[in-house]
PDB file of C-alpha atoms and ligand atoms in Angstrom:
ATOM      1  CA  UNK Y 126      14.097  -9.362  20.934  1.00 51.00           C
ATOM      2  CA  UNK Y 127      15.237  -9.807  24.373  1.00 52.00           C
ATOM      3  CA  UNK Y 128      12.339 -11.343  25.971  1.00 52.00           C
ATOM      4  CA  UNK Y 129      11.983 -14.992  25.209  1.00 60.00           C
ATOM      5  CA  UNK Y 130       8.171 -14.745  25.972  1.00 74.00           C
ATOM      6  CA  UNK Y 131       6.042 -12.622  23.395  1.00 76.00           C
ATOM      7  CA  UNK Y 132       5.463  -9.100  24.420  1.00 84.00           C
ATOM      8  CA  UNK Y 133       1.776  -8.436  26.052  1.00 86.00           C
ATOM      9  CA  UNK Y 134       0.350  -5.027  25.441  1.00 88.00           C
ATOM     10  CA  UNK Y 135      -1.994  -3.276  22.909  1.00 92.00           C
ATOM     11  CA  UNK Y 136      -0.732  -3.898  19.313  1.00 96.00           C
ATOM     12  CA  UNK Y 137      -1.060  -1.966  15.960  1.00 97.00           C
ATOM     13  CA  UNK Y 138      -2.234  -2.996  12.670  1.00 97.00           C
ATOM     14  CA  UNK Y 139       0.818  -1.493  10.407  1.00 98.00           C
ATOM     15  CA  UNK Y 140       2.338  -1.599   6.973  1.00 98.00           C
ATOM     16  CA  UNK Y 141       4.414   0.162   4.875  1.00 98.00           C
ATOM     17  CA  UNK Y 142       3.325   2.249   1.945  1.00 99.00           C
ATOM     18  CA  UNK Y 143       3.292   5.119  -0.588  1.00 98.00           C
ATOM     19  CA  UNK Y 144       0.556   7.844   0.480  1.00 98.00           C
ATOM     20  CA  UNK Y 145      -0.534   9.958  -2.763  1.00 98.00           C
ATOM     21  CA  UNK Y 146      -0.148  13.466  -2.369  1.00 97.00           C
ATOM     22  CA  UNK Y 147      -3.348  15.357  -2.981  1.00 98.00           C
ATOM     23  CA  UNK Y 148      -3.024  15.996  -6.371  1.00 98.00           C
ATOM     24  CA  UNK Y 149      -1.802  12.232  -7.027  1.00 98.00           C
ATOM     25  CA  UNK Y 150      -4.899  10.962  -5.014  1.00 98.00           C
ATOM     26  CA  UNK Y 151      -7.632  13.336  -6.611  1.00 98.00           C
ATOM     27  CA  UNK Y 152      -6.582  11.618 -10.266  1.00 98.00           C
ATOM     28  CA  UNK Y 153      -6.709   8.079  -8.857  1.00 98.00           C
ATOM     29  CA  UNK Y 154     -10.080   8.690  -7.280  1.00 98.00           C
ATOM     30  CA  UNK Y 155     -11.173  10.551 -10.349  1.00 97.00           C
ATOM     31  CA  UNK Y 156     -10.047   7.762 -12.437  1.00 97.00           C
ATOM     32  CA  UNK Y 157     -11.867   5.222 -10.567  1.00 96.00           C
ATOM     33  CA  UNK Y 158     -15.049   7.065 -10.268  1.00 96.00           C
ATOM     34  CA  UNK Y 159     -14.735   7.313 -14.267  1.00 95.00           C
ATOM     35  CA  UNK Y 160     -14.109   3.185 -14.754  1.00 95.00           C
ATOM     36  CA  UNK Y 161     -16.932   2.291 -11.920  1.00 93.00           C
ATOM     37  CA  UNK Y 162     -19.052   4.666 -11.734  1.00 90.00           C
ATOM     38  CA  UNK Y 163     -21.572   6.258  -8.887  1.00 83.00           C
ATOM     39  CA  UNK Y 164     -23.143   2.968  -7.736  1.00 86.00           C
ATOM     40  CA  UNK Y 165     -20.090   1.397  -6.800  1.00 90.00           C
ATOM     41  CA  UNK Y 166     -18.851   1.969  -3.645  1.00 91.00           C
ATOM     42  CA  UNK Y 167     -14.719   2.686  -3.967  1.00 96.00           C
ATOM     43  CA  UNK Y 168     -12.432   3.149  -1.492  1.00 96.00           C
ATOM     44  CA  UNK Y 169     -12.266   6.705   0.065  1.00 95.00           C
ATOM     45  CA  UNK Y 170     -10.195   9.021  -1.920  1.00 97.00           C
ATOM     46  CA  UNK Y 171      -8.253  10.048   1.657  1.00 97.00           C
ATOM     47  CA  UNK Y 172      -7.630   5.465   1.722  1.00 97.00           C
ATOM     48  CA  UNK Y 173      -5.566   5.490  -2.118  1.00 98.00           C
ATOM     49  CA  UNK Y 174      -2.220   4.261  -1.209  1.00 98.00           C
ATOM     50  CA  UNK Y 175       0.299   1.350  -2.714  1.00 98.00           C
ATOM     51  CA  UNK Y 176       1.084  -1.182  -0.025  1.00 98.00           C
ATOM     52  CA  UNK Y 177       4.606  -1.784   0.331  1.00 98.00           C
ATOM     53  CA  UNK Y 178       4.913  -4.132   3.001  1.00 98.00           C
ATOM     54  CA  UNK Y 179       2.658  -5.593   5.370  1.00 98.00           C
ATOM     55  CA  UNK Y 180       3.538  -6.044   9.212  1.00 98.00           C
ATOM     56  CA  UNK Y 181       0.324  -6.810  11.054  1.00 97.00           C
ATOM     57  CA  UNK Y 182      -0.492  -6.375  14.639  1.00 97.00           C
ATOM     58  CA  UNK Y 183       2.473  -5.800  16.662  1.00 98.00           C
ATOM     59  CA  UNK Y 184       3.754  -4.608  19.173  1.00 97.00           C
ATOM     60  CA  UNK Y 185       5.484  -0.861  20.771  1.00 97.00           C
ATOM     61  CA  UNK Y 186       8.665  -3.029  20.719  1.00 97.00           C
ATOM     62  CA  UNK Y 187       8.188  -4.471  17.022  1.00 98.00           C
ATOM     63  CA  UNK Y 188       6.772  -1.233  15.776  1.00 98.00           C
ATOM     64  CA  UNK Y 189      10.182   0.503  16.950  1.00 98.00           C
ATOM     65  CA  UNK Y 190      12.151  -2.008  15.599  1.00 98.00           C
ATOM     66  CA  UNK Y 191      10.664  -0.753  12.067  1.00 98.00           C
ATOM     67  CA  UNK Y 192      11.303   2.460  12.628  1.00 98.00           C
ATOM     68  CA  UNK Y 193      14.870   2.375  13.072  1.00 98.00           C
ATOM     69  CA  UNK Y 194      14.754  -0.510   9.945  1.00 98.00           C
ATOM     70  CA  UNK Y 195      12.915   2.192   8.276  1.00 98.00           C
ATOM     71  CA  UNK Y 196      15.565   4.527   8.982  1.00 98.00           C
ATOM     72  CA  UNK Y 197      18.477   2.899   8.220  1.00 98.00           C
ATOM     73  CA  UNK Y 198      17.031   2.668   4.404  1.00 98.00           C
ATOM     74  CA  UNK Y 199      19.083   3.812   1.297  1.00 98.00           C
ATOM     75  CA  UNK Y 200      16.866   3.864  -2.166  1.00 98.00           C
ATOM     76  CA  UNK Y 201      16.964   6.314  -4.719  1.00 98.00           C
ATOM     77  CA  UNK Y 202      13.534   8.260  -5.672  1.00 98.00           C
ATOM     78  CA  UNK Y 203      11.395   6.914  -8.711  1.00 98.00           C
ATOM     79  CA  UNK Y 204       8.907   8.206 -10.666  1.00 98.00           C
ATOM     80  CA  UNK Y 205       5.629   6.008 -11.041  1.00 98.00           C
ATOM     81  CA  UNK Y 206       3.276   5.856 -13.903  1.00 98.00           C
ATOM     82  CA  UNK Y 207      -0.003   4.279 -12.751  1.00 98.00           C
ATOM     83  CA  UNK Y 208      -1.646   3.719 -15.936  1.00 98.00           C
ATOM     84  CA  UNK Y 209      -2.814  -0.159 -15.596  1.00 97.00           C
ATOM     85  CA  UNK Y 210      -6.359  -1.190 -14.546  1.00 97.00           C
ATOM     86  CA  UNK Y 211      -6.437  -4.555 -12.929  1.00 96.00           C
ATOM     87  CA  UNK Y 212      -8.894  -7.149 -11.331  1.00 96.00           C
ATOM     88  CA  UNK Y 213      -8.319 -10.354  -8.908  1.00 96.00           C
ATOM     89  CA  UNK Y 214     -11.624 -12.392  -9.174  1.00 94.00           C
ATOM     90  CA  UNK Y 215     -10.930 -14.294  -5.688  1.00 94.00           C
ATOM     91  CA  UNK Y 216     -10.565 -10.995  -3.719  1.00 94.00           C
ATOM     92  CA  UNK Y 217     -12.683  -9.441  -6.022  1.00 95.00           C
ATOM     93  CA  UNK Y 218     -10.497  -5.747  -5.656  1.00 96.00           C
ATOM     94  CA  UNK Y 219     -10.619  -3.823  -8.502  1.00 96.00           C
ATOM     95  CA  UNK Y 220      -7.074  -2.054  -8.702  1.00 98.00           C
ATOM     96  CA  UNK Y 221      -4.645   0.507 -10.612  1.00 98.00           C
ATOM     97  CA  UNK Y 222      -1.280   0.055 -10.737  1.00 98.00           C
ATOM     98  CA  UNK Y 223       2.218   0.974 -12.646  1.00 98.00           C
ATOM     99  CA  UNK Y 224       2.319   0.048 -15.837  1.00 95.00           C
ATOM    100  CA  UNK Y 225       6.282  -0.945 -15.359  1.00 95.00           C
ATOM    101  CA  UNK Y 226       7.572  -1.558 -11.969  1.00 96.00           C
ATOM    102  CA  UNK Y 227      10.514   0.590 -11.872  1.00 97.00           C
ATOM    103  CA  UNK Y 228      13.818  -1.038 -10.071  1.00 98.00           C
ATOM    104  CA  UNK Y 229      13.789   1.160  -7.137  1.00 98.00           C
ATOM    105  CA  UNK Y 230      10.043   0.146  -6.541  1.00 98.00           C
ATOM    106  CA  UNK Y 231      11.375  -3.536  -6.820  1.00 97.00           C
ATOM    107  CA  UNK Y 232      14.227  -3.029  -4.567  1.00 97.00           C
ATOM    108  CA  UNK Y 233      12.257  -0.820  -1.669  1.00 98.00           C
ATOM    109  CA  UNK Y 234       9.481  -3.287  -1.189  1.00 98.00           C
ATOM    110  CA  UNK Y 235      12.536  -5.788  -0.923  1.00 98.00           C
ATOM    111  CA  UNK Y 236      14.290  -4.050   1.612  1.00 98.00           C
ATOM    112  CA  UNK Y 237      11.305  -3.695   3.984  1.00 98.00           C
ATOM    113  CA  UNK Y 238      10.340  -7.175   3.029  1.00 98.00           C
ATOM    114  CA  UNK Y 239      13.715  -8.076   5.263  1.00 98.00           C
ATOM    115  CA  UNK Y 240      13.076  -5.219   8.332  1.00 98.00           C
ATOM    116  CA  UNK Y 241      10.035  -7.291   8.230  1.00 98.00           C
ATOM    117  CA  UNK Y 242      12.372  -9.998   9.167  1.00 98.00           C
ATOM    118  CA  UNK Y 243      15.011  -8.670  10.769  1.00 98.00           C
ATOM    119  CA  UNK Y 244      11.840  -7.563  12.915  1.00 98.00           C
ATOM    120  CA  UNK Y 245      10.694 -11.069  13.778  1.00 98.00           C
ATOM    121  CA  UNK Y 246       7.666 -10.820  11.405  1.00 98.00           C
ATOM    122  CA  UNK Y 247       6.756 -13.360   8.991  1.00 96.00           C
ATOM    123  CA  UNK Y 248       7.326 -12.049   5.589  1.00 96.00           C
ATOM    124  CA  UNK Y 249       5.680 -12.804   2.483  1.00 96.00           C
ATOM    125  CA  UNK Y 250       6.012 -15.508   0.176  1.00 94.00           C
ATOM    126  CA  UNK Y 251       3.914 -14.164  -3.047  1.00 95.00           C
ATOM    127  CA  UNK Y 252       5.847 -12.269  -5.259  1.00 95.00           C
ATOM    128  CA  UNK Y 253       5.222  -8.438  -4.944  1.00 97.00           C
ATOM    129  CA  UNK Y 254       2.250  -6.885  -7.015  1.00 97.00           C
ATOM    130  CA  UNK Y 255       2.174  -2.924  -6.701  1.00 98.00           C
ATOM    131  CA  UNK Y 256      -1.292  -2.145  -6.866  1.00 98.00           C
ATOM    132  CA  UNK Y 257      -4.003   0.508  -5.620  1.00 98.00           C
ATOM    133  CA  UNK Y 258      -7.407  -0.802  -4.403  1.00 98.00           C
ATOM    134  CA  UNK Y 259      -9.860   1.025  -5.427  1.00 97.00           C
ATOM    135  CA  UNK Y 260     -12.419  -1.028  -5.265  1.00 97.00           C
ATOM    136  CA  UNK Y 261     -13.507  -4.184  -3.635  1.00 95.00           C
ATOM    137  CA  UNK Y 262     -16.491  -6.508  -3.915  1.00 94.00           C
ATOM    138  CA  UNK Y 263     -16.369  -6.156  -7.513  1.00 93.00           C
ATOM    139  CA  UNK Y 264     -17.103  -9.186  -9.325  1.00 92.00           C
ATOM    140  CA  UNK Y 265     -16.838  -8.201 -12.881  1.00 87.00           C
ATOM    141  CA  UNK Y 266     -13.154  -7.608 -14.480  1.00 86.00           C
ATOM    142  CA  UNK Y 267     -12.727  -4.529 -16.246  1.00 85.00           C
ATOM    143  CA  UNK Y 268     -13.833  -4.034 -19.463  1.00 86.00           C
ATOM    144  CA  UNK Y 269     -10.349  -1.529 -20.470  1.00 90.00           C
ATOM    145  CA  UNK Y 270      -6.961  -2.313 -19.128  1.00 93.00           C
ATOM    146  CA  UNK Y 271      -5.045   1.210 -19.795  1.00 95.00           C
ATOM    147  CA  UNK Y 272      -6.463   4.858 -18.442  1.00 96.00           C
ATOM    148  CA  UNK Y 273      -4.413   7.888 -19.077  1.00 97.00           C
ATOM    149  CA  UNK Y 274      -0.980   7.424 -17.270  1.00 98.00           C
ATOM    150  CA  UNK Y 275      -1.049   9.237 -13.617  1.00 98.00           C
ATOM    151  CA  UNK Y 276       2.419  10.465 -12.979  1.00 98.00           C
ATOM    152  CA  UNK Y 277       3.424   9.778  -9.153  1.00 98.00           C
ATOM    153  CA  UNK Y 278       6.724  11.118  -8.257  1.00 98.00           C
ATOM    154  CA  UNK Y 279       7.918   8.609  -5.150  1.00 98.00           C
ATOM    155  CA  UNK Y 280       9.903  10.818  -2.837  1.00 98.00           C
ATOM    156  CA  UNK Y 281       9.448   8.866   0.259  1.00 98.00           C
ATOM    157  CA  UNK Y 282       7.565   6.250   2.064  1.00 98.00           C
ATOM    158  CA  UNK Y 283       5.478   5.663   5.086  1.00 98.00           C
ATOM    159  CA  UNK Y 284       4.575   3.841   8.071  1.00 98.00           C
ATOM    160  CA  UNK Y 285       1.243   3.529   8.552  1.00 98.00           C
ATOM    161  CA  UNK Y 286      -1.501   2.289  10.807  1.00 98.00           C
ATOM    162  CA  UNK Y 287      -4.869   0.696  10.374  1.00 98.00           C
ATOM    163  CA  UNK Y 288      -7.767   0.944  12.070  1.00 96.00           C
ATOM    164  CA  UNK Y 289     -10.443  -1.172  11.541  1.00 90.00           C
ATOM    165  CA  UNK Y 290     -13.766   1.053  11.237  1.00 85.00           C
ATOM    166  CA  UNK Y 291     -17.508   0.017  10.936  1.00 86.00           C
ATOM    167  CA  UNK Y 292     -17.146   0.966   7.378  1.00 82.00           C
ATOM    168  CA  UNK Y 293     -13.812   1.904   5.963  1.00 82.00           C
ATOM    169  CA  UNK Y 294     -10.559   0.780   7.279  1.00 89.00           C
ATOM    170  CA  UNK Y 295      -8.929   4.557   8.775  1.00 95.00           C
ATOM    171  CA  UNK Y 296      -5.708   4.997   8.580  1.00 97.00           C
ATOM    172  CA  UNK Y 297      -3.030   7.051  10.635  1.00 97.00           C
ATOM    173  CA  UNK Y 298       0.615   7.962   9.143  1.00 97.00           C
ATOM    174  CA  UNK Y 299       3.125   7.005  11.679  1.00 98.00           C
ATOM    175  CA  UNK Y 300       6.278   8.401  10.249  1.00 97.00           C
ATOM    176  CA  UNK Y 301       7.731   8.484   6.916  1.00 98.00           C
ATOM    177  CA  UNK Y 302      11.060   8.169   5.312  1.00 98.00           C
ATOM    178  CA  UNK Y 303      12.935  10.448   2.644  1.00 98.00           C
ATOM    179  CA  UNK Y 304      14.513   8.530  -0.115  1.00 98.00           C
ATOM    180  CA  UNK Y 305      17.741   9.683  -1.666  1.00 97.00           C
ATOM    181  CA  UNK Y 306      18.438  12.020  -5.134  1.00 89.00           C
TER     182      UNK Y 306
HETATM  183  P1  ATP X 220     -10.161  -3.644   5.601  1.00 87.29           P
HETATM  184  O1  ATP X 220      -9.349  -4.906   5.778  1.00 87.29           O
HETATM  185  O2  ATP X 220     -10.563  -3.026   6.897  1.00 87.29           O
HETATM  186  O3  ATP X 220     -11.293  -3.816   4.667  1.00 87.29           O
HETATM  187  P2  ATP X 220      -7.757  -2.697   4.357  1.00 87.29           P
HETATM  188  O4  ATP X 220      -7.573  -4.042   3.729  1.00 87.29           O
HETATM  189  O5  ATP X 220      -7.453  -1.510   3.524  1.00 87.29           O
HETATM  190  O6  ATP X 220      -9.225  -2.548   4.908  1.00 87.29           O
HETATM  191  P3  ATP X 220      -5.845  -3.626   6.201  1.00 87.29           P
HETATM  192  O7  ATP X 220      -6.419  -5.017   6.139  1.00 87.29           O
HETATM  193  O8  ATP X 220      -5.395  -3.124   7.528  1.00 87.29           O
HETATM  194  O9  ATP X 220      -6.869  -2.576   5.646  1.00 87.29           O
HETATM  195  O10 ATP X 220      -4.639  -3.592   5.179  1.00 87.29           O
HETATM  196  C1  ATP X 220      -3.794  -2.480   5.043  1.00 87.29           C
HETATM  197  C2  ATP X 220      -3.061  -2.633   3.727  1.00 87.29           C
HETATM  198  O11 ATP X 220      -2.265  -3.823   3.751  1.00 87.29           O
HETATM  199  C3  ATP X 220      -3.986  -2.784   2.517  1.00 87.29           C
HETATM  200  O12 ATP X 220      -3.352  -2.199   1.390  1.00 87.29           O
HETATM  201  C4  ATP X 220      -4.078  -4.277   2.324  1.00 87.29           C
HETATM  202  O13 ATP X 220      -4.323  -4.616   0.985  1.00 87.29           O
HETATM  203  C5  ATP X 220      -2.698  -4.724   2.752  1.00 87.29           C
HETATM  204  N1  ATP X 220      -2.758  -6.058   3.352  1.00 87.29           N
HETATM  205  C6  ATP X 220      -3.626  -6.495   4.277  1.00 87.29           C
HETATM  206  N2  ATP X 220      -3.367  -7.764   4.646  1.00 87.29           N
HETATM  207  C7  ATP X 220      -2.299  -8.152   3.916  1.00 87.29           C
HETATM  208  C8  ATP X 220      -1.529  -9.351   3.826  1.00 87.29           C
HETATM  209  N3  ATP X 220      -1.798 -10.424   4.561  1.00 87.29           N
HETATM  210  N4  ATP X 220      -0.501  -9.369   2.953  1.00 87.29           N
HETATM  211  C9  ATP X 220      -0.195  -8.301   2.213  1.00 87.29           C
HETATM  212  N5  ATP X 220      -0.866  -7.131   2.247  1.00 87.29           N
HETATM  213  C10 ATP X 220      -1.901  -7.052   3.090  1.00 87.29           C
HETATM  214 MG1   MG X 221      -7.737  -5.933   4.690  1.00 87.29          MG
END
């Protein structure tokens, strides 16, 4: 950036991510409502997504920057088959995810991994684990590991902003980004 002091202004909470279409989403939710049932509160069906990447608050000048480092991405199309149940006991999120991680899926999170970077963001240290919340506060791991395989055909991926609400996090698409084939 050109300014050697840090950019004042309003900032945006953004990440990068795959956004279910609605037939994609209405599975996922169904298949959580199935594995938790009623009395559990999940995420909203219109929340379902697969985090990509994870930018933070930043700024106009930092959000464009990941636009054009958005833009400038080349990665083939994948299909994803989200047939894994999974639990992390210190977060306590309840989650679905692929049951292989396809190359492309590697490769994409990868490549914004660096925009991150190339950005001026801090990027993250943890290996990458594609996964859907859709649940949190849940204590108890799953009792099954496998549902039905919910085919997800990745044609391109998003920019998106959250907004903290008094309940649910909303979120706002910002752009997306067509991948190639
Ligand atoms: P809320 O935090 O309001 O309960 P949320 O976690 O869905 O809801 P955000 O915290 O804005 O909303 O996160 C947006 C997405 O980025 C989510 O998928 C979240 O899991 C992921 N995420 C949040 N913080 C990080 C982080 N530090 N590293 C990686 N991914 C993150
Ligand atoms: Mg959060």
């Amino acid at each position: 950036m050109s300014s050697a002091r840090p950019e004042g202004g309003p900032r945006q909470r953004l990440f990068f991510a795959l956004w279910p279409e609605a037939a994609v989403r209405t599975r996922l939710d169904q298949a959580g409502a199935a594995l938790l049932g009623k009395r559990v509160k999940r995420v909203p069906a219109e929340n379902l997504h697969l985090t990509l990447a994870f930018a933070g608050a930043v700024t106009a000048t930092v959000r464009q920057c990941l636009q054009a480092a958005a833009a400038d991405i080349r990665c083939p199309a994948f299909e994803l088959s989200i047939g894994h149940i999974g639990h992390w006991s210190r977060p306590r999120i309840y989650w679905a995810g692929p049951v292989h991680t396809p190359p492309p899926l590697w490769s994409l999170a990868g490549m914004l991994q660096t925009a991150l970077g190339d950005c001026g963001l801090q990027t993250e240290t943890r290996p990458y684990q594609p996964h859907i919340t859709l649940a949190r506060k849940i204590q108890r791991a799953p009792d099954i590991q496998h549902i039905a395989p919910i085919d997800w055909s990745i044609r391109h991926f998003s920019l998106v902003e959250s907004v903290t609400g008094p309940r649910a996090a909303s979120y706002q698409l910002l752009g997306s980004w067509e991948l190639e084939g």
